[in-house]
């Protein structure tokens, strides 16, 4: 099954209104490469202003609450993100697992809530360095998928992102062979859970993707795109990754 490449940027806790010029330039690159999908997951404060002119660039949130509303000070529901202009949301990012003690079950509930509100979902998984060193990377990722991937997931609304924690913001990446191997294992696990629909679900690689390594990572078997942190913050760094995906 052919799957369109997807390049997603995650601005994390970066970005002020002055940075909307970068969003505008990235949106222009997305418009110039419509054969792929491009997403920018922005701080909630920038979703509305960015969505107003993003065009083919899909604007996303970085988290949502699992409940549709309620007494949850400081939290945002999926419907709020949707109303602000987001069409997609990241759930289960390793920084939220580390900083907010989120679990794979939380990611599952957030994915369900996002879908119910009309958002597409990018759900993250990935092992720590200690888990990889102990030879447990595959089992950790399989367990995360088993607990977090909704049983009705399909490629229309659901994307998986494999982000080994030790590769995030470190400049270190797994080899293409290691990435291909984990992605194949992830897809096999999803096939057990959702059947043939797994063939349509994109699996992104994330962790220290840059303009320099994007072409080789994006050409790796089983890699359907990239989830990019630091190198998505400026058009100068992110557009070469979009171009690399469009050229695969
Ligand atoms: O966490 C990431 C994207 O969600 C990856 O971050 P970096 O690209 O900065 O390593």
Coordinates of C-alpha atoms and ligand atoms in Angstrom, one line a residue:
X1 CA 0.0 0.0 0.0
X2 CA 1.4 3.4 -0.9
X3 CA 1.3 5.9 1.9
X4 CA 1.9 9.7 1.3
X5 CA 4.9 11.0 3.1
X6 CA 4.2 13.2 6.1
X7 CA 6.6 15.7 7.6
X8 CA 5.5 17.1 11.0
X9 CA 7.2 19.8 13.0
X10 CA 6.8 19.9 16.8
X11 CA 7.6 23.4 18.1
X12 CA 7.4 22.2 21.8
X13 CA 7.5 25.3 24.1
X14 CA 9.0 27.6 21.4
X15 CA 7.3 30.2 19.4
X16 CA 6.0 33.8 19.8
X17 CA 3.9 35.8 17.4
X18 CA 7.1 37.1 15.9
X19 CA 7.8 33.6 14.7
X20 CA 4.7 33.5 12.6
X21 CA 6.9 34.6 9.7
X22 CA 8.5 31.2 9.9
X23 CA 5.1 29.5 9.8
X24 CA 4.2 31.6 6.7
X25 CA 7.4 30.5 4.9
X26 CA 6.8 26.8 5.9
X27 CA 3.3 27.1 4.7
X28 CA 4.6 28.3 1.3
X29 CA 6.9 25.3 1.1
X30 CA 3.9 23.0 1.9
X31 CA 2.0 24.7 -0.9
X32 CA 4.9 24.0 -3.3
X33 CA 5.0 20.3 -2.4
X34 CA 1.4 19.1 -2.3
X35 CA 2.4 15.5 -3.0
X36 CA 3.3 15.2 0.7
X37 CA 1.6 16.2 3.9
X38 CA 3.1 18.8 6.2
X39 CA 2.0 19.5 9.8
X40 CA 3.2 22.0 12.3
X41 CA 2.3 21.3 15.9
X42 CA 2.5 24.7 17.6
X43 CA 2.1 26.1 21.1
X44 CA -1.7 26.5 21.7
X45 CA -1.2 30.3 21.7
X46 CA -0.2 30.3 18.0
X47 CA -2.7 27.8 16.6
X48 CA -5.4 30.4 15.9
X49 CA -3.1 33.0 14.3
X50 CA -1.3 30.4 12.2
X51 CA -4.4 28.5 11.1
X52 CA -5.7 31.7 9.6
X53 CA -3.3 31.5 6.7
X54 CA -1.7 28.1 6.8
X55 CA -3.5 26.7 3.7
X56 CA -2.1 23.3 2.9
X57 CA 0.0 23.3 6.0
X58 CA -2.0 21.5 8.7
X59 CA -1.7 23.1 12.1
X60 CA -1.6 20.9 15.1
X61 CA -1.6 20.9 18.9
X62 CA 0.9 19.1 21.0
X63 CA -1.4 17.5 23.6
X64 CA -5.0 17.4 24.6
X65 CA -7.0 16.3 27.6
X66 CA -8.8 13.0 27.5
X67 CA -12.0 14.5 28.7
X68 CA -14.2 16.7 26.5
X69 CA -14.6 19.3 29.3
X70 CA -14.4 19.7 33.1
X71 CA -12.5 21.0 36.1
X72 CA -9.0 20.6 34.7
X73 CA -7.2 23.8 35.3
X74 CA -4.7 24.7 32.6
X75 CA -5.7 21.9 30.3
X76 CA -7.2 22.1 26.7
X77 CA -9.7 19.8 25.2
X78 CA -9.4 18.3 21.7
X79 CA -12.5 20.3 20.7
X80 CA -10.9 23.6 21.9
X81 CA -7.8 22.8 19.7
X82 CA -10.1 22.0 16.8
X83 CA -12.1 25.2 17.2
X84 CA -8.9 27.2 17.4
X85 CA -7.9 25.8 14.0
X86 CA -6.0 22.7 14.7
X87 CA -6.7 19.6 12.5
X88 CA -4.2 17.3 14.2
X89 CA -2.7 16.7 17.6
X90 CA 0.3 14.9 19.0
X91 CA -0.4 12.6 21.9
X92 CA 1.9 10.5 24.1
X93 CA 5.1 12.5 23.4
X94 CA 8.0 11.2 25.5
X95 CA 8.5 14.7 27.1
X96 CA 4.9 14.5 28.4
X97 CA 5.5 10.9 29.5
X98 CA 8.6 12.1 31.4
X99 CA 7.4 15.5 32.6
X100 CA 3.7 14.8 33.3
X101 CA 4.0 11.0 34.0
X102 CA 1.7 10.2 31.1
X103 CA 1.2 6.6 30.3
X104 CA 0.4 4.6 27.2
X105 CA -3.2 4.3 28.5
X106 CA -3.3 8.1 28.8
X107 CA -2.2 8.4 25.2
X108 CA -4.9 5.9 24.1
X109 CA -7.6 8.0 25.9
X110 CA -6.3 11.2 24.4
X111 CA -6.2 9.7 20.9
X112 CA -9.8 8.6 21.3
X113 CA -10.8 12.0 22.6
X114 CA -9.0 13.7 19.7
X115 CA -10.7 11.5 17.1
X116 CA -14.1 12.2 18.7
X117 CA -13.4 15.9 18.3
X118 CA -12.5 15.6 14.6
X119 CA -8.7 15.8 15.0
X120 CA -6.2 13.5 13.3
X121 CA -3.7 12.0 15.7
X122 CA 0.1 11.5 15.8
X123 CA 0.8 9.1 18.7
X124 CA 4.4 8.7 19.9
X125 CA 6.2 5.7 21.2
X126 CA 9.9 4.9 21.8
X127 CA 12.3 3.4 24.2
X128 CA 14.8 5.0 26.6
X129 CA 18.6 4.6 26.2
X130 CA 18.6 2.1 29.2
X131 CA 15.9 0.1 27.6
X132 CA 17.8 -0.1 24.3
X133 CA 21.1 -1.0 26.0
X134 CA 19.2 -3.8 27.8
X135 CA 18.1 -5.1 24.5
X136 CA 14.4 -4.3 25.3
X137 CA 13.7 -1.6 22.6
X138 CA 11.5 -3.9 20.5
X139 CA 9.5 -5.2 23.5
X140 CA 9.0 -1.7 24.9
X141 CA 7.7 -0.3 21.7
X142 CA 5.4 -3.3 21.2
X143 CA 4.0 -2.9 24.7
X144 CA 3.4 0.9 24.1
X145 CA 1.6 0.2 20.9
X146 CA -0.5 -2.5 22.5
X147 CA -1.7 -0.1 25.2
X148 CA -2.0 3.0 23.2
X149 CA -3.2 2.3 19.7
X150 CA -7.0 2.5 19.4
X151 CA -8.7 -0.6 18.0
X152 CA -10.4 1.5 15.3
X153 CA -7.1 3.2 14.2
X154 CA -6.7 3.6 10.4
X155 CA -4.6 5.8 8.2
X156 CA -7.3 8.3 7.6
X157 CA -6.9 9.7 11.1
X158 CA -4.1 7.9 12.8
X159 CA -0.3 8.1 12.5
X160 CA 2.3 6.5 14.7
X161 CA 5.6 8.2 15.4
X162 CA 8.6 6.2 16.6
X163 CA 10.8 8.5 18.6
X164 CA 13.6 6.8 20.6
X165 CA 14.0 9.1 23.6
X166 CA 17.8 9.0 23.5
X167 CA 17.7 10.4 20.0
X168 CA 15.6 13.4 20.9
X169 CA 17.6 16.6 20.9
X170 CA 20.9 14.8 21.1
X171 CA 22.2 14.7 17.5
X172 CA 22.2 10.9 17.8
X173 CA 20.1 8.7 15.6
X174 CA 19.6 4.9 15.2
X175 CA 21.1 3.5 12.0
X176 CA 18.6 3.2 9.0
X177 CA 18.7 -0.6 9.6
X178 CA 17.6 -0.1 13.3
X179 CA 14.9 2.3 12.3
X180 CA 13.6 0.0 9.6
X181 CA 13.6 -2.9 12.0
X182 CA 11.6 -1.2 14.7
X183 CA 9.2 0.3 12.2
X184 CA 8.5 -3.2 10.8
X185 CA 8.0 -4.6 14.3
X186 CA 5.6 -1.6 15.0
X187 CA 3.6 -2.3 11.9
X188 CA 3.4 -6.0 12.7
X189 CA 2.1 -5.2 16.1
X190 CA -0.5 -2.8 14.8
X191 CA -1.6 -5.4 12.3
X192 CA -2.3 -7.7 15.2
X193 CA -4.5 -4.9 16.8
X194 CA -6.3 -3.4 13.8
X195 CA -5.8 -5.9 11.0
X196 CA -5.4 -4.8 7.4
X197 CA -6.0 -1.2 8.4
X198 CA -2.4 -1.2 9.7
X199 CA -1.2 -1.2 6.1
X200 CA -2.5 2.3 5.7
X201 CA -1.1 3.8 8.9
X202 CA 1.9 6.0 8.5
X203 CA 4.9 5.4 10.8
X204 CA 7.1 8.5 11.3
X205 CA 10.6 8.5 12.6
X206 CA 11.5 11.2 15.1
X207 CA 14.7 12.2 16.9
X208 CA 17.5 14.5 15.7
X209 CA 16.1 14.7 12.1
X210 CA 17.9 17.5 10.2
X211 CA 18.3 18.7 6.7
X212 CA 21.5 16.7 6.6
X213 CA 20.1 13.3 7.5
X214 CA 16.5 13.6 6.3
X215 CA 17.1 12.2 2.8
X216 CA 18.6 8.9 4.1
X217 CA 16.1 8.5 6.9
X218 CA 13.1 9.2 4.7
X219 CA 14.4 6.7 2.1
X220 CA 14.6 4.0 4.7
X221 CA 12.1 1.2 4.2
X222 CA 9.0 1.4 6.5
X223 CA 9.6 5.2 7.1
X224 CA 6.6 7.2 6.0
X225 CA 7.8 10.6 7.2
X226 CA 9.5 12.4 10.1
X227 CA 8.5 14.1 13.3
X228 CA 11.0 17.0 13.8
X229 CA 11.7 19.1 16.8
X230 CA 14.6 21.6 16.8
X231 CA 15.0 21.6 13.0
X232 CA 11.3 22.6 12.5
X233 CA 11.6 26.0 14.3
X234 CA 12.8 27.9 11.3
X235 CA 11.9 27.6 7.6
X236 CA 15.6 27.6 6.8
X237 CA 16.0 24.3 8.7
X238 CA 12.6 22.8 8.1
X239 CA 12.1 23.4 4.4
X240 CA 15.1 21.2 3.3
X241 CA 13.4 18.3 5.2
X242 CA 10.1 19.0 3.4
X243 CA 12.0 19.0 0.1
X244 CA 13.8 15.8 1.0
X245 CA 10.5 14.1 1.7
X246 CA 9.0 15.4 -1.5
X247 CA 12.0 14.0 -3.5
X248 CA 11.7 10.4 -2.1
Ligands
LIG1 O1 10.8 15.2 20.0 C1 11.0 15.4 18.8 C2 9.8 15.7 17.9 O2 8.6 15.4 18.6 C3 12.3 15.3 18.1 O3 13.0 16.4 18.6 P1 14.4 16.8 17.9 O4 14.1 16.8 16.4 O5 14.8 18.1 18.4 O6 15.4 15.7 18.3

